[in-house]
Amino acid sequence: MKHIISSDQFSTDILLTLFQNAKSFEEKLNNSMGKVLLKRKLEGKLLFNIFYEPSTRTRFSFSAAAFHLGMAVEDTESASYFSSAIKGESLEDSIKVLSLYKPDAIVLRHSEEGAAFRAATVSNVPIINAGDGPGEHPTQALLDLYTIWKNKGRLNNLTILIGGDLKNGRTARSLIKLLSKYQGVQFILFSPNSLAIKEDLRAFLKQNSIAFMEIDNHLDRVLPAADVIYWTRLQKERINSSDGSDLESEYDKFILNKENMVHAKNNCILMHPLPRNTEISSDLDNDPRAKYFEQAQNGMYVRMALLDWVVNS
Ligand code: NCD
């Protein structure tokens, strides 16, 4: 059974296969004959989406991915309120029962780190981690990597500037782990000191001899080095409110706009998992380097490939 819990678990061979499949699904979906054929791929299969935390892209792109492959979807958002969690049921009991209804996979988003792993220990069907609090977001890392692969044509020898709330943001965490599998990758990690990466990730980078530097100022000096700029929002919901207001003003240093993007390479790409707040100015949306909306759409193709891999093999 293939649970998808962490981006650690993917080998570069599997990643390449998934990306090639995602690309072929993308091509088929944009052609009328291909679209009809795709609908038969997972016909008769059932997906449960259970989301205890808010989501726009992840939940809808999983539902759309399942739909395009002919798979039925049962879906609950706000599961903290609209499931038996509000009556005091544990995550383990809910998942145990849902898995008895014989879905072919369960996509789970939860506010607690480790929730997807706990769910996997009691589930009879594959669990797909769609974000476990400040823990991981492996399917986002897959679509982020797919976007880099498509646009840069390689995953080796890249300098990646990752900025924002690196302590609480799970997308940056999963992406750093995934990119660390490739040769010649180096990271510039730009965050306020209090929101720097957690110690376990720092230890992971050191143990694997991955080149990285951590900085909290002078964005203009590092922008020219980046092949990929990956920006993230302040995770306000994970920060206690008294710290939050100070950090919000500190976040002004993180705003990317037309003026500072002049320093970035012409052939770099600018990514963001979305939702954004003010950290990427909308005046960059028409910059050809801005890939964040394409990135969101890639999520659907990658999740098609992932569902096919998890359910059909
Ligand atoms: C991210 C998440 O939920 O971690 N959103 C997403 O899935 N695209 C990023 C975020 O909320 O900041």
mmCIF file of N, CA and C in Angstrom, residues 39-47 69-72 102-104 311:
data_model
loop_
_atom_site.group_PDB
_atom_site.id
_atom_site.type_symbol
_atom_site.label_atom_id
_atom_site.label_comp_id
_atom_site.label_asym_id
_atom_site.label_seq_id
_atom_site.Cartn_x
_atom_site.Cartn_y
_atom_site.Cartn_z
ATOM 1 N N LYS A 39 -10.694 9.593 -18.932
ATOM 2 C CA LYS A 39 -11.848 9.366 -18.056
ATOM 3 C C LYS A 39 -12.027 7.887 -17.683
ATOM 4 N N ARG A 40 -11.367 7.005 -18.461
ATOM 5 C CA ARG A 40 -11.508 5.565 -18.176
ATOM 6 C C ARG A 40 -10.451 5.057 -17.215
ATOM 7 N N LYS A 41 -9.429 5.872 -17.017
ATOM 8 C CA LYS A 41 -8.251 5.412 -16.250
ATOM 9 C C LYS A 41 -8.604 4.924 -14.854
ATOM 10 N N LEU A 42 -9.384 5.711 -14.130
ATOM 11 C CA LEU A 42 -9.700 5.322 -12.742
ATOM 12 C C LEU A 42 -11.214 5.201 -12.561
ATOM 13 N N GLU A 43 -11.862 4.793 -13.645
ATOM 14 C CA GLU A 43 -13.315 4.604 -13.603
ATOM 15 C C GLU A 43 -13.680 3.595 -12.512
ATOM 16 N N GLY A 44 -14.707 3.887 -11.763
ATOM 17 C CA GLY A 44 -15.152 2.941 -10.731
ATOM 18 C C GLY A 44 -14.369 3.042 -9.425
ATOM 19 N N LYS A 45 -13.390 3.930 -9.387
ATOM 20 C CA LYS A 45 -12.597 4.114 -8.156
ATOM 21 C C LYS A 45 -13.172 5.286 -7.361
ATOM 22 N N LEU A 46 -12.838 5.288 -6.075
ATOM 23 C CA LEU A 46 -13.425 6.292 -5.178
ATOM 24 C C LEU A 46 -12.338 6.975 -4.341
ATOM 25 N N LEU A 47 -12.411 8.302 -4.287
ATOM 26 C CA LEU A 47 -11.470 9.094 -3.478
ATOM 27 C C LEU A 47 -12.238 9.811 -2.368
ATOM 28 N N LEU A 69 -9.872 11.767 -14.291
ATOM 29 C CA LEU A 69 -9.486 10.352 -14.464
ATOM 30 C C LEU A 69 -10.687 9.419 -14.270
ATOM 31 N N GLY A 70 -11.864 10.004 -14.121
ATOM 32 C CA GLY A 70 -13.085 9.186 -14.024
ATOM 33 C C GLY A 70 -13.368 8.649 -12.630
ATOM 34 N N MET A 71 -12.662 9.178 -11.648
ATOM 35 C CA MET A 71 -12.780 8.669 -10.280
ATOM 36 C C MET A 71 -13.841 9.480 -9.532
ATOM 37 N N ALA A 72 -14.674 8.820 -8.724
ATOM 38 C CA ALA A 72 -15.668 9.554 -7.927
ATOM 39 C C ALA A 72 -15.002 10.150 -6.690
ATOM 40 N N LYS A 102 -14.235 1.387 1.876
ATOM 41 C CA LYS A 102 -13.492 0.968 0.683
ATOM 42 C C LYS A 102 -13.275 2.060 -0.368
ATOM 43 N N PRO A 103 -12.842 3.243 0.055
ATOM 44 C CA PRO A 103 -12.347 4.177 -0.965
ATOM 45 C C PRO A 103 -11.015 3.622 -1.474
ATOM 46 N N ASP A 104 -10.519 4.155 -2.582
ATOM 47 C CA ASP A 104 -9.223 3.689 -3.087
ATOM 48 C C ASP A 104 -8.075 4.522 -2.548
ATOM 49 N N VAL A 311 -3.314 4.526 -6.872
ATOM 50 C CA VAL A 311 -4.539 3.725 -6.963
ATOM 51 C C VAL A 311 -4.396 2.576 -7.965
#
